Structures are given as structure tokens and as C-alpha cells.
Tab-separated table of C-alpha atoms and ligand atoms in Angstrom:
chain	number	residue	atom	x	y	z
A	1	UNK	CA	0.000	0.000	0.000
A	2	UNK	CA	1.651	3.455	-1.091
A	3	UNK	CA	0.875	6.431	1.113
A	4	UNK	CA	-0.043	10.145	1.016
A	5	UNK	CA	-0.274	12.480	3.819
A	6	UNK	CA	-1.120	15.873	4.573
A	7	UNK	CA	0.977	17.996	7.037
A	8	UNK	CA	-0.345	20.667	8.797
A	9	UNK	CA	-1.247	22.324	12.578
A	10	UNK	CA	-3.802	22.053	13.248
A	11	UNK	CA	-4.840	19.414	10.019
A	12	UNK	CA	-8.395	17.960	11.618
A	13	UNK	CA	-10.174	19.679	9.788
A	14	UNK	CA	-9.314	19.130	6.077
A	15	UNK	CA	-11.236	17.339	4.091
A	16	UNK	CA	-8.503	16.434	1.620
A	17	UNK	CA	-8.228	13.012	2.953
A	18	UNK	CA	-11.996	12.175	1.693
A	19	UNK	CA	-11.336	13.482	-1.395
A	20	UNK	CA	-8.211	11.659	-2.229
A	21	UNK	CA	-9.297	8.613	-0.835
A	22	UNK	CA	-12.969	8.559	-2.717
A	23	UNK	CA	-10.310	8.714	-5.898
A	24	UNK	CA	-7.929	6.096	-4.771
A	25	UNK	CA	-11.120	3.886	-4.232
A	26	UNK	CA	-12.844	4.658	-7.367
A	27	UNK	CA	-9.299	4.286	-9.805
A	28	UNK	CA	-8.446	1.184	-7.792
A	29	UNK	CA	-5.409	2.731	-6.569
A	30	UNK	CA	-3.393	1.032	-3.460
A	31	UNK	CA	-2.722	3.853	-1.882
A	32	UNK	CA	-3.955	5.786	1.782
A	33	UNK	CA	-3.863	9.226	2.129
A	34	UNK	CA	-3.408	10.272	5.939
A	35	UNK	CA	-4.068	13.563	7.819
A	36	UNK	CA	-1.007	13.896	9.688
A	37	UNK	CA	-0.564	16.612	12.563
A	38	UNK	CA	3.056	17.795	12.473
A	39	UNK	CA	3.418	20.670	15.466
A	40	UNK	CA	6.020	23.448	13.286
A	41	UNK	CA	9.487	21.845	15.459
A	42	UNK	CA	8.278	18.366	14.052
A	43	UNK	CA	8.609	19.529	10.450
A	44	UNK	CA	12.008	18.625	9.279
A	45	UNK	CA	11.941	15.075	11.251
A	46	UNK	CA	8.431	14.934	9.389
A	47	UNK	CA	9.608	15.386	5.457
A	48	UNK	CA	12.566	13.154	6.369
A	49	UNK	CA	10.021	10.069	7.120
A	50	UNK	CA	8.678	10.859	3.292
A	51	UNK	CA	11.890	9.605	1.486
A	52	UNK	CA	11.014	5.528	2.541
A	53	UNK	CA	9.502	3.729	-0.806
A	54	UNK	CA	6.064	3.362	0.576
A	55	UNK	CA	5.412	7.292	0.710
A	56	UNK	CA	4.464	8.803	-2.670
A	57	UNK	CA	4.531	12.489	-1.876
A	58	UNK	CA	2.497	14.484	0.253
A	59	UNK	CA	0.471	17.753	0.831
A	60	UNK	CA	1.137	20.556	2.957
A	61	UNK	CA	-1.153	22.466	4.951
A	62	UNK	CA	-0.631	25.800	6.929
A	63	UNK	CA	0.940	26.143	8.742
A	64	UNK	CA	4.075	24.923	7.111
A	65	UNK	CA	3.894	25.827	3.601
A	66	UNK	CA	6.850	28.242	3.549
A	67	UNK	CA	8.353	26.699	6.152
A	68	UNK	CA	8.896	23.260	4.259
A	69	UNK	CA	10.675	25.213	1.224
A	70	UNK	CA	14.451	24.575	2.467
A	71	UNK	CA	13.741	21.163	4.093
A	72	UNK	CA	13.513	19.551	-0.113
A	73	UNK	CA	15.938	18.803	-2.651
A	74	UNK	CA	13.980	20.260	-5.492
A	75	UNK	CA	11.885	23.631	-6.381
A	76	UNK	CA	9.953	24.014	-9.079
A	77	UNK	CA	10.133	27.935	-10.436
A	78	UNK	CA	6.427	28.392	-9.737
A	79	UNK	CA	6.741	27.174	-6.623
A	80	UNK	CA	9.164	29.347	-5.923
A	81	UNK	CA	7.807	32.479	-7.602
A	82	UNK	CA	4.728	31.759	-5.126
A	83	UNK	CA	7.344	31.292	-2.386
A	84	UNK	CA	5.356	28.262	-0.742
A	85	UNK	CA	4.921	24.530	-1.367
A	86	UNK	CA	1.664	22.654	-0.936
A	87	UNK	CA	2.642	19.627	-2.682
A	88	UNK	CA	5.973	17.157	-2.398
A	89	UNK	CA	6.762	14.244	-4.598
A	90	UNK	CA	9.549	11.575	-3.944
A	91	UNK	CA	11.565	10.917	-6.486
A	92	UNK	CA	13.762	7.733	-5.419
A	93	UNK	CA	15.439	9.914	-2.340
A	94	UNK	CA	14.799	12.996	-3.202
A	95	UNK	CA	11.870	15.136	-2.298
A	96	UNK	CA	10.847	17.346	-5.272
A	97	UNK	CA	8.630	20.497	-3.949
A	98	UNK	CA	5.527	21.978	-6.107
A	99	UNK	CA	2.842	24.636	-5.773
A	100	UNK	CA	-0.690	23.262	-7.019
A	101	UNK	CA	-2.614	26.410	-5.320
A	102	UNK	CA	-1.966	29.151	-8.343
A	103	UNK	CA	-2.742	26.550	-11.148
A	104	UNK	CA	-6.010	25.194	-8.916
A	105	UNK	CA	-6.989	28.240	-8.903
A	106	UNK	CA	-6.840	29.750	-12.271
A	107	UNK	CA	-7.988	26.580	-13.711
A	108	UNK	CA	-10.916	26.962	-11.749
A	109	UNK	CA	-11.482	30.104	-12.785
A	110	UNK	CA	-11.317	29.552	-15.780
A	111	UNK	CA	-13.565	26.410	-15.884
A	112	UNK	CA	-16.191	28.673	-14.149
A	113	UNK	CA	-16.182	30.791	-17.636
A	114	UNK	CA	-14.034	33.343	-16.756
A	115	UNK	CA	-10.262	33.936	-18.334
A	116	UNK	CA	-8.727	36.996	-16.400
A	117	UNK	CA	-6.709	37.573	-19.420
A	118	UNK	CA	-6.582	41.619	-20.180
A	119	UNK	CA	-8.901	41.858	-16.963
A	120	UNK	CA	-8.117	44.326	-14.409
A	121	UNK	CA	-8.284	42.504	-10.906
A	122	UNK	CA	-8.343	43.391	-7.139
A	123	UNK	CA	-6.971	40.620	-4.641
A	124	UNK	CA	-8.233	41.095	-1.049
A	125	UNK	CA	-5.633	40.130	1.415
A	126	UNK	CA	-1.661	39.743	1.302
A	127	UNK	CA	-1.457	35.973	2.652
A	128	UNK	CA	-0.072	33.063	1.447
A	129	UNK	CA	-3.662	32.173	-0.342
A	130	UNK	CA	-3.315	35.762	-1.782
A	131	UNK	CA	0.220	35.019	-3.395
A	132	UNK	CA	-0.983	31.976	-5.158
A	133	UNK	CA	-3.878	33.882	-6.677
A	134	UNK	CA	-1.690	36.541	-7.760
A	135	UNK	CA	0.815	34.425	-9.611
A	136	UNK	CA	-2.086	32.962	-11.319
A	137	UNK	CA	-3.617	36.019	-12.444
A	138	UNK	CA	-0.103	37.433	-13.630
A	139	UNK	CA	0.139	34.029	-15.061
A	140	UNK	CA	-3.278	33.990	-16.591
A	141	UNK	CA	-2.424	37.722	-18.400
A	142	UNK	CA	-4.235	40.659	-16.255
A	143	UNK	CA	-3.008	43.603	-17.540
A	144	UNK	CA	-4.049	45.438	-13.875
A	145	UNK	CA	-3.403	44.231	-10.275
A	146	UNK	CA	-4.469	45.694	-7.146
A	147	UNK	CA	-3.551	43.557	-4.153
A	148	UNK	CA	-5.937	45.223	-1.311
A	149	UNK	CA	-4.936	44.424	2.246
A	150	UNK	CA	-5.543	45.380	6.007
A	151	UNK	CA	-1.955	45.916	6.265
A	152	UNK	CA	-0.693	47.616	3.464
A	153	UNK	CA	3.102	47.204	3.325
A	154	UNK	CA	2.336	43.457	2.830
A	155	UNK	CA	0.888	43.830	0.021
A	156	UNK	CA	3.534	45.022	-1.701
A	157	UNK	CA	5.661	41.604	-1.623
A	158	UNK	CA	2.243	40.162	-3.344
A	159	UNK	CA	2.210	42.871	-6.082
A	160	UNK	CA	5.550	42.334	-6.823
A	161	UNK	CA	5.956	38.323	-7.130
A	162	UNK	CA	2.497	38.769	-9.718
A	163	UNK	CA	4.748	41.625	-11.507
A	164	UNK	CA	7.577	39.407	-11.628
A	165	UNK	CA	5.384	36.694	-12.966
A	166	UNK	CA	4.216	38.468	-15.828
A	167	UNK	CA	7.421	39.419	-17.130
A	168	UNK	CA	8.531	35.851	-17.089
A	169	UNK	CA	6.078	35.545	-19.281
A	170	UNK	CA	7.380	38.611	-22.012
A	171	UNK	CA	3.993	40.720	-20.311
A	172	UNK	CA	4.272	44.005	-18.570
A	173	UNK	CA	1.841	44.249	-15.540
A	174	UNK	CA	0.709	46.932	-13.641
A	175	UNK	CA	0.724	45.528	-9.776
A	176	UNK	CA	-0.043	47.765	-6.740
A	177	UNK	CA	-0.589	47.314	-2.919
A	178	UNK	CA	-3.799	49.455	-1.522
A	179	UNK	CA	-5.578	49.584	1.485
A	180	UNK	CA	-8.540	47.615	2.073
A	181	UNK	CA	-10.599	50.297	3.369
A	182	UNK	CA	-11.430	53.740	2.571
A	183	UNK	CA	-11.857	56.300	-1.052
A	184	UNK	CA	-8.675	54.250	-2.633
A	185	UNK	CA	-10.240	51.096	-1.893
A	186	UNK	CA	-13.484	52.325	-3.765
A	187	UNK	CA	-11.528	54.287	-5.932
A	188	UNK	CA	-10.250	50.731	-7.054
A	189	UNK	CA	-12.690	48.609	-6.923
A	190	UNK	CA	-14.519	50.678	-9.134
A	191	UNK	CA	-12.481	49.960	-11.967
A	192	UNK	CA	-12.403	46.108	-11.120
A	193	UNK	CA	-13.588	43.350	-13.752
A	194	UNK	CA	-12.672	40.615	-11.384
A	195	UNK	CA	-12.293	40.683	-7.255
A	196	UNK	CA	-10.707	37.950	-5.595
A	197	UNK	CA	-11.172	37.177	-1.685
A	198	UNK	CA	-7.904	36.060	0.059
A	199	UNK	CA	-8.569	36.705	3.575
A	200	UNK	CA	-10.299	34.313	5.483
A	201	UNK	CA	-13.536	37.376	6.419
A	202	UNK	CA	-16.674	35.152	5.958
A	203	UNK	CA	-15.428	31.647	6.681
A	204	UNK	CA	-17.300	29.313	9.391
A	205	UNK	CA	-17.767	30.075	12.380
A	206	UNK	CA	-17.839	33.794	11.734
A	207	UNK	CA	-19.867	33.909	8.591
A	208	UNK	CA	-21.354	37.269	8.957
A	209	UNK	CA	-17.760	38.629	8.022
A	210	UNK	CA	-17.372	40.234	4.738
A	211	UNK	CA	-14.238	41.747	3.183
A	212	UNK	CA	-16.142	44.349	1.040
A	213	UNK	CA	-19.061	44.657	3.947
A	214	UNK	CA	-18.902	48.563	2.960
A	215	UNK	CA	-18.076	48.670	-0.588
A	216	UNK	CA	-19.741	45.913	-2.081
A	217	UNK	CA	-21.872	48.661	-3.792
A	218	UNK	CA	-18.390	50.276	-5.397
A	219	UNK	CA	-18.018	47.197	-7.945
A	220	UNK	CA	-19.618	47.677	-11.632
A	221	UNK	CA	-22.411	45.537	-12.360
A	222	UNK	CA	-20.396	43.383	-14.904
A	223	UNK	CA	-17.432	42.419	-12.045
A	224	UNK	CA	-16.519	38.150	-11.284
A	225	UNK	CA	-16.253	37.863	-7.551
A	226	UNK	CA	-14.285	34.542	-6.545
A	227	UNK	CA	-14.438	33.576	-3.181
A	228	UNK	CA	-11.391	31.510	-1.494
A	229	UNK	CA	-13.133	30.825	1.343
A	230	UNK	CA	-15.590	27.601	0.797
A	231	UNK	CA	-16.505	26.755	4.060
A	232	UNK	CA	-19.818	27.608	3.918
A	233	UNK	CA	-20.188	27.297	0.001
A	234	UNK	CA	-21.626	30.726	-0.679
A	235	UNK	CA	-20.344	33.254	1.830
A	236	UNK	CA	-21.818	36.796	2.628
A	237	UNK	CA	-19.489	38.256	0.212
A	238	UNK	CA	-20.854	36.075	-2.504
A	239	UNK	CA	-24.435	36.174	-1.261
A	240	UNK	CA	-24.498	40.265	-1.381
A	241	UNK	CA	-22.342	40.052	-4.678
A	242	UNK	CA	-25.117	37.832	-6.889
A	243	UNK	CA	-28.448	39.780	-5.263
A	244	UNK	CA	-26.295	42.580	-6.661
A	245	UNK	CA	-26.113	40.703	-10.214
A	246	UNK	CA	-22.932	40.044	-10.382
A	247	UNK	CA	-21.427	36.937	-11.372
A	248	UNK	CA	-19.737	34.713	-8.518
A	249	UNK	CA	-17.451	31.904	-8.006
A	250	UNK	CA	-17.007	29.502	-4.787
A	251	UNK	CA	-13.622	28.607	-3.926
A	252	UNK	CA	-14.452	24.664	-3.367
A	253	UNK	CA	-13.364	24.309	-6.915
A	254	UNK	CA	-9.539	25.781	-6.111
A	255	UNK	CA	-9.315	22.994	-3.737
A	256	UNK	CA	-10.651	20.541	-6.038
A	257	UNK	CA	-8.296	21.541	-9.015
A	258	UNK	CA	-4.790	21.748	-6.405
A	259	UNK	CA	-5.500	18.222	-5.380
A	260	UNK	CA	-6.480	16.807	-8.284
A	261	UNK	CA	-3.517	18.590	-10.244
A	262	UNK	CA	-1.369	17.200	-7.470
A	263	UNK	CA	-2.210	13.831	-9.304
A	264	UNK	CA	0.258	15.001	-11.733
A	265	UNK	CA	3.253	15.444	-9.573
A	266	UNK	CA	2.507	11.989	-7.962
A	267	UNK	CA	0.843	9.501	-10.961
A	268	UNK	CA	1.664	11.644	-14.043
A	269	UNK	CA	-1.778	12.281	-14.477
A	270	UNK	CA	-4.399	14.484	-12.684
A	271	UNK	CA	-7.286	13.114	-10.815
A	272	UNK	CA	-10.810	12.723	-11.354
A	273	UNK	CA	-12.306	16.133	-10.965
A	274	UNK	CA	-15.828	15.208	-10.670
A	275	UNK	CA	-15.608	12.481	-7.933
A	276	UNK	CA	-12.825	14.671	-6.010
A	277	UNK	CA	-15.593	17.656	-6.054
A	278	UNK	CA	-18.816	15.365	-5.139
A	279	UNK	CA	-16.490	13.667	-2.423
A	280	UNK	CA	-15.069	16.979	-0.930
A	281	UNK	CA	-18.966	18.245	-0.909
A	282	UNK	CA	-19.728	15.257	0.756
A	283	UNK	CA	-17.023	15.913	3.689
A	284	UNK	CA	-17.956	19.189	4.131
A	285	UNK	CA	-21.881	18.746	4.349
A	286	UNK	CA	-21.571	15.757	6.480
B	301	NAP	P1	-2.903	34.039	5.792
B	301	NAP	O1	-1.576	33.782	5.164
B	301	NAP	O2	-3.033	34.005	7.282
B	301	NAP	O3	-3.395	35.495	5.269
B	301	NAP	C1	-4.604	36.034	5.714
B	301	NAP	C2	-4.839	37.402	5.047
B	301	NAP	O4	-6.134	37.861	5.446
B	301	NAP	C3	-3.847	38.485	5.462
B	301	NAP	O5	-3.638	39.318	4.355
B	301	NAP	C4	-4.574	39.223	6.576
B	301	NAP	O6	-4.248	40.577	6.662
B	301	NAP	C5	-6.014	39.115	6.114
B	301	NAP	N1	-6.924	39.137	7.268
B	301	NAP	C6	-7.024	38.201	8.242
B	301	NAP	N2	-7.987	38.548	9.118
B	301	NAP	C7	-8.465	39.746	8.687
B	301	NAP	C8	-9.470	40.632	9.204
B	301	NAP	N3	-10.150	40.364	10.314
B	301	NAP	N4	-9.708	41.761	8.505
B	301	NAP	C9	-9.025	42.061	7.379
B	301	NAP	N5	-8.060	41.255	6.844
B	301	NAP	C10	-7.791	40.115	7.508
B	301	NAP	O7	-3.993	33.046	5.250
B	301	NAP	P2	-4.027	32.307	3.807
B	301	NAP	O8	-3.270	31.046	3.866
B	301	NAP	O9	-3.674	33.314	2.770
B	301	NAP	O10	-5.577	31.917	3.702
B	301	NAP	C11	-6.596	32.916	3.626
B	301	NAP	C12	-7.926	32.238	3.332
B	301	NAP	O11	-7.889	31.715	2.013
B	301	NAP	C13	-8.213	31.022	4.225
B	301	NAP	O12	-8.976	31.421	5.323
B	301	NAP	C14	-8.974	30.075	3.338
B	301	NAP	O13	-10.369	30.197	3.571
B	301	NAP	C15	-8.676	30.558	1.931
B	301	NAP	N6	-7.941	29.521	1.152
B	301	NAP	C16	-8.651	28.760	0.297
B	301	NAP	C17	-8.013	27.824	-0.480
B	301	NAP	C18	-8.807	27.002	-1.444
B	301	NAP	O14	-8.279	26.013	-1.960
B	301	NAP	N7	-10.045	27.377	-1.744
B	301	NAP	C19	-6.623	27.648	-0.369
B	301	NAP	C20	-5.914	28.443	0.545
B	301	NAP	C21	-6.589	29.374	1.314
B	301	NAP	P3	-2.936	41.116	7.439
B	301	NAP	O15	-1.785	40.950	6.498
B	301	NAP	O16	-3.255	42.530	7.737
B	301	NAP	O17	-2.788	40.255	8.686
């Protein structure tokens, strides 16, 4: 039997485990995929237990996906441009390190109808969910980028891996940290075709919380808003946003697309979408 695991601290909660194993089950895969809690001093002893033949790879969870970055042999250059790992795969001994959040993301995106290409886009939050995003959008070929956050200067790291991202790409890119209050926020958000949520306002318990709770109103009528958070499946944000019109996307899907794209790193081939999905709706309904 070949294993899996997901490290993170607290990890309980994650329903990754369901998913992966309703796909192991269904492809008739030998393999177990295991929530593992690793406290942040038990990282490096943890990552070392992954080179043994019976571990495939793994997932990583906060709070440990920067922190694992030095602890592997191998970084992929997305990966790095994101500047966090969420997925390892062993290689004989070596542990190879990969970032499935940015291409989970924009491939969910984009399977929800909407390609940010030439789109001018506002990220809420400066977190490691917000760097991911902002690669992907860079990636994906915005030609604007606000990255809007309660603490300003932190933006500014976000703005500039998505600038750096672009011109990797031959693109030019227009990326700027903001507040994410006040007449600059509106000012901004104004102009946006496509607002992302990357802070975790709105997410169970506390899901009365609302990034844009004052300035949903600021957004034109023809704006995407895509929701990170997914626990519950249509937040405030996204509630206010479509009985304003607008068109909006849950962020189930990004976790759906990272794992099964994590497939890749650790078959060669992605997983099944469509079971991963009904299985990770399963998990978090029941
Ligand atoms: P993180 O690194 O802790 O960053 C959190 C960000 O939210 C920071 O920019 C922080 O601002 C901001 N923030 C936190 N509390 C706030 C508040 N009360 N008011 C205003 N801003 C606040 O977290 P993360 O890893 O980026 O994750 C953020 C959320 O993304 C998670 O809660 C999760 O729901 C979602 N997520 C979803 C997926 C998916 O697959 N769908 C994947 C990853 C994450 P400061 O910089 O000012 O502290």
C-alpha cells in the first residue's frame, strides 16, 4: 500500500483526505492518504520520514507551507515564484517540492467561464492564499493588479511576485498594494472586472464577516467575484455580490483543481475532478 499524507497544525479539519481517498477507491489505486498533525518543530523530522519507498509524496497544509521550502531537494520555479509549497513528490530519495494552489486556482477560474486575461483585478488580502492567486492572475495575463490588504506594506511583496510573474512571461503588468478600506479602496474597486477574496472574512464560524461589507456597492455591475473561502459554500461576500447581479465563483473548486492537479506530480496524471468535487462536498456537508 503506497501512502499520502497531509501535514499541517492544526490538520483535523481538512477534508482532503476524503477526497483523495474517494479517488484512490474509485481508480483502484493502493494507496492511503493520511491527515497527519506535524506541530512546526516536528517539520524537518516529518519530510525526512517521506523519502522511505512506501510514501508517494504528500500535501502541505498551513501552517508549514513556507516553512517546508528549504527542508527539499527540489523547487519548481512556480513554486518558488509563489514562495510556498503545498505539494511534495519523492523521487527515489529525493523530495521534489511543487505549488498546485496558483494553477487550482486559475484553472478553476477559468472552468467557471471566466479567463482573467486583459482583466483588471483586485486581490483582497496579502497571505499566502493571496500570493498563489496573484501568480495565477499574472500568469493567466491581467493587464491590472491591485492587491488590497488590512496591512498595506504586505501587500507590496504580493504585487511584486504577480509583476515578476508576468514578465517571465514577455507581459508588462501593472501591480499595486492598496488599502482595504477607505476612497482608494473604492476608488479601485470601481475599476475592477474581477475581485478575488484572500482573507479568510466570511469563513465558518464567523460567517457574517465580509471583506467588502462597505463597498460591495463600489463594484460595476459586470465584475466576477471569486471567493477563497468555501466553508460555507456561498459566503456573505458572494451572497451580497449575486443579489447585486454580479457573477460569482465559490472557492471549493480551487481545492478541487490543487488536489487533483497534485495527481500530476505523484501519478503523471491528474485526478478525477468530478468524484474529487462530489467527495469533498460530501465531507464538508456531512
Ligand atoms: P494568511 O496567510 O493568514 O493570510 C490572511 C490574510 O487575510 C492576510 O492578508 C490578513 O491581513 C487578512 N486578514 C485576516 N484577518 C483579517 C481581518 N479580520 N480583517 C481584514 N483582513 C484580515 O492566510 P491564507 O493562507 O492566505 O488563507 C486565507 C484564506 O484563504 C483562508 O482562510 C482560506 O479560507 C482561503 N484559502 C482557500 C483555499 C482554497 O483552496 N479554496 C486555499 C488556501 C486558502 P494582514 O496581512 O493585515 O494580517
Amino acid at each position: 500500500m503506497q501512502r499520502v499524507a497531509i501535514l499541517g497544525w492544526p490538520v483535523g479539519h481538512s477534508i482532503s483526505p476524503q477526497m483523495h481517498n474517494a479517488a484512490f477507491a474509485a481508480g483502484g489505486i493502493p494507496a492511503r492518504y493520511e491527515a497527519w498533525p506535524v506541530p512546526p518543530e516536528q517539520l524537518a523530522a516529518a519530510v525526512k520520514q517521506l523519502c522511505t519507498p512506501e510514501w508517494v509524496g504528500a500535501n502541505v497544509t498551513i501552517p508549514h507551507k513556507e516553512t517546508v521550502v528549504p527542508l527539499l531537494d527540489e523547487l519548481d520555479p512556480m513554486a518558488a515564484l509563489v514562495g510556498a509549497v503545498n505539494t511534495i513528490a519523492r523521487r527515489g530519495d529525493r523530495l521534489h517540492g511543487y505549488n498546485t494552489d496558483w494553477i487550482g486556482f486559475l484553472t478553476h477560474l477559468r472552468d467557471a467561464g471566466c479567463d482573467p486575461a486583459g482583466q483588471r483585478a483586485v486581490i483582497l488580502g496579502a497571505g499566502g492564499a493571496a500570493r498563489a492567486v496573484a501568480v495565477a492572475l499574472a500568469h493567466g495575463g491581467v493587464t491590472g493588479l491591485a492587491v488590497l490588504n488590512r496591512t498595506p506594506s504586505r501587500a507590496e511583496g504580493v504585487a511584486q511576485a504577480a509583476a515578476e510573474t508576468a514578465r517571465r512571461a514577455g507581459r508588462s503588468l501593472a501591480a499595486h498594494p492598496g488599502p482595504l478600506e477607505g476612497p482608494e479602496a473604492r476608488e479601485i474597486l470601481s475599476q475592477a472586472g474581477l475581485v478575488i477574496n484572500c482573507t479568510p472574512l466570511g469563513m465558518a464560524p464567523a460567517v457574517d464577516g465580509s471583506p467588502l461589507a462597505g463597498s460591495l456597492e463600489a463594484l460595476p455591475p459586470t465584475a466576477v467575484v471569486y471567493d477563497t473561502v468555501y466553508r460555507p459554500a456561498e459566503t456573505r461576500l458572494l451572497r451580497e455580490a449575486r443579489s447585486r447581479g454580479l457573477q460569482t465563483v465559490g472557492g471549493l473548486g480551487m481545492l478541487v483543481y490543487q488536489g487533483a492537479l497534485a495527481w500530476e506530480h505523484w501519478f503523471g496524471a491528474a485526478g478525477p475532478v468530478d468524484l474529487m468535487f462530489q467527495a469533498a462536498e460530501t465531507a464538508l456537508n456531512g
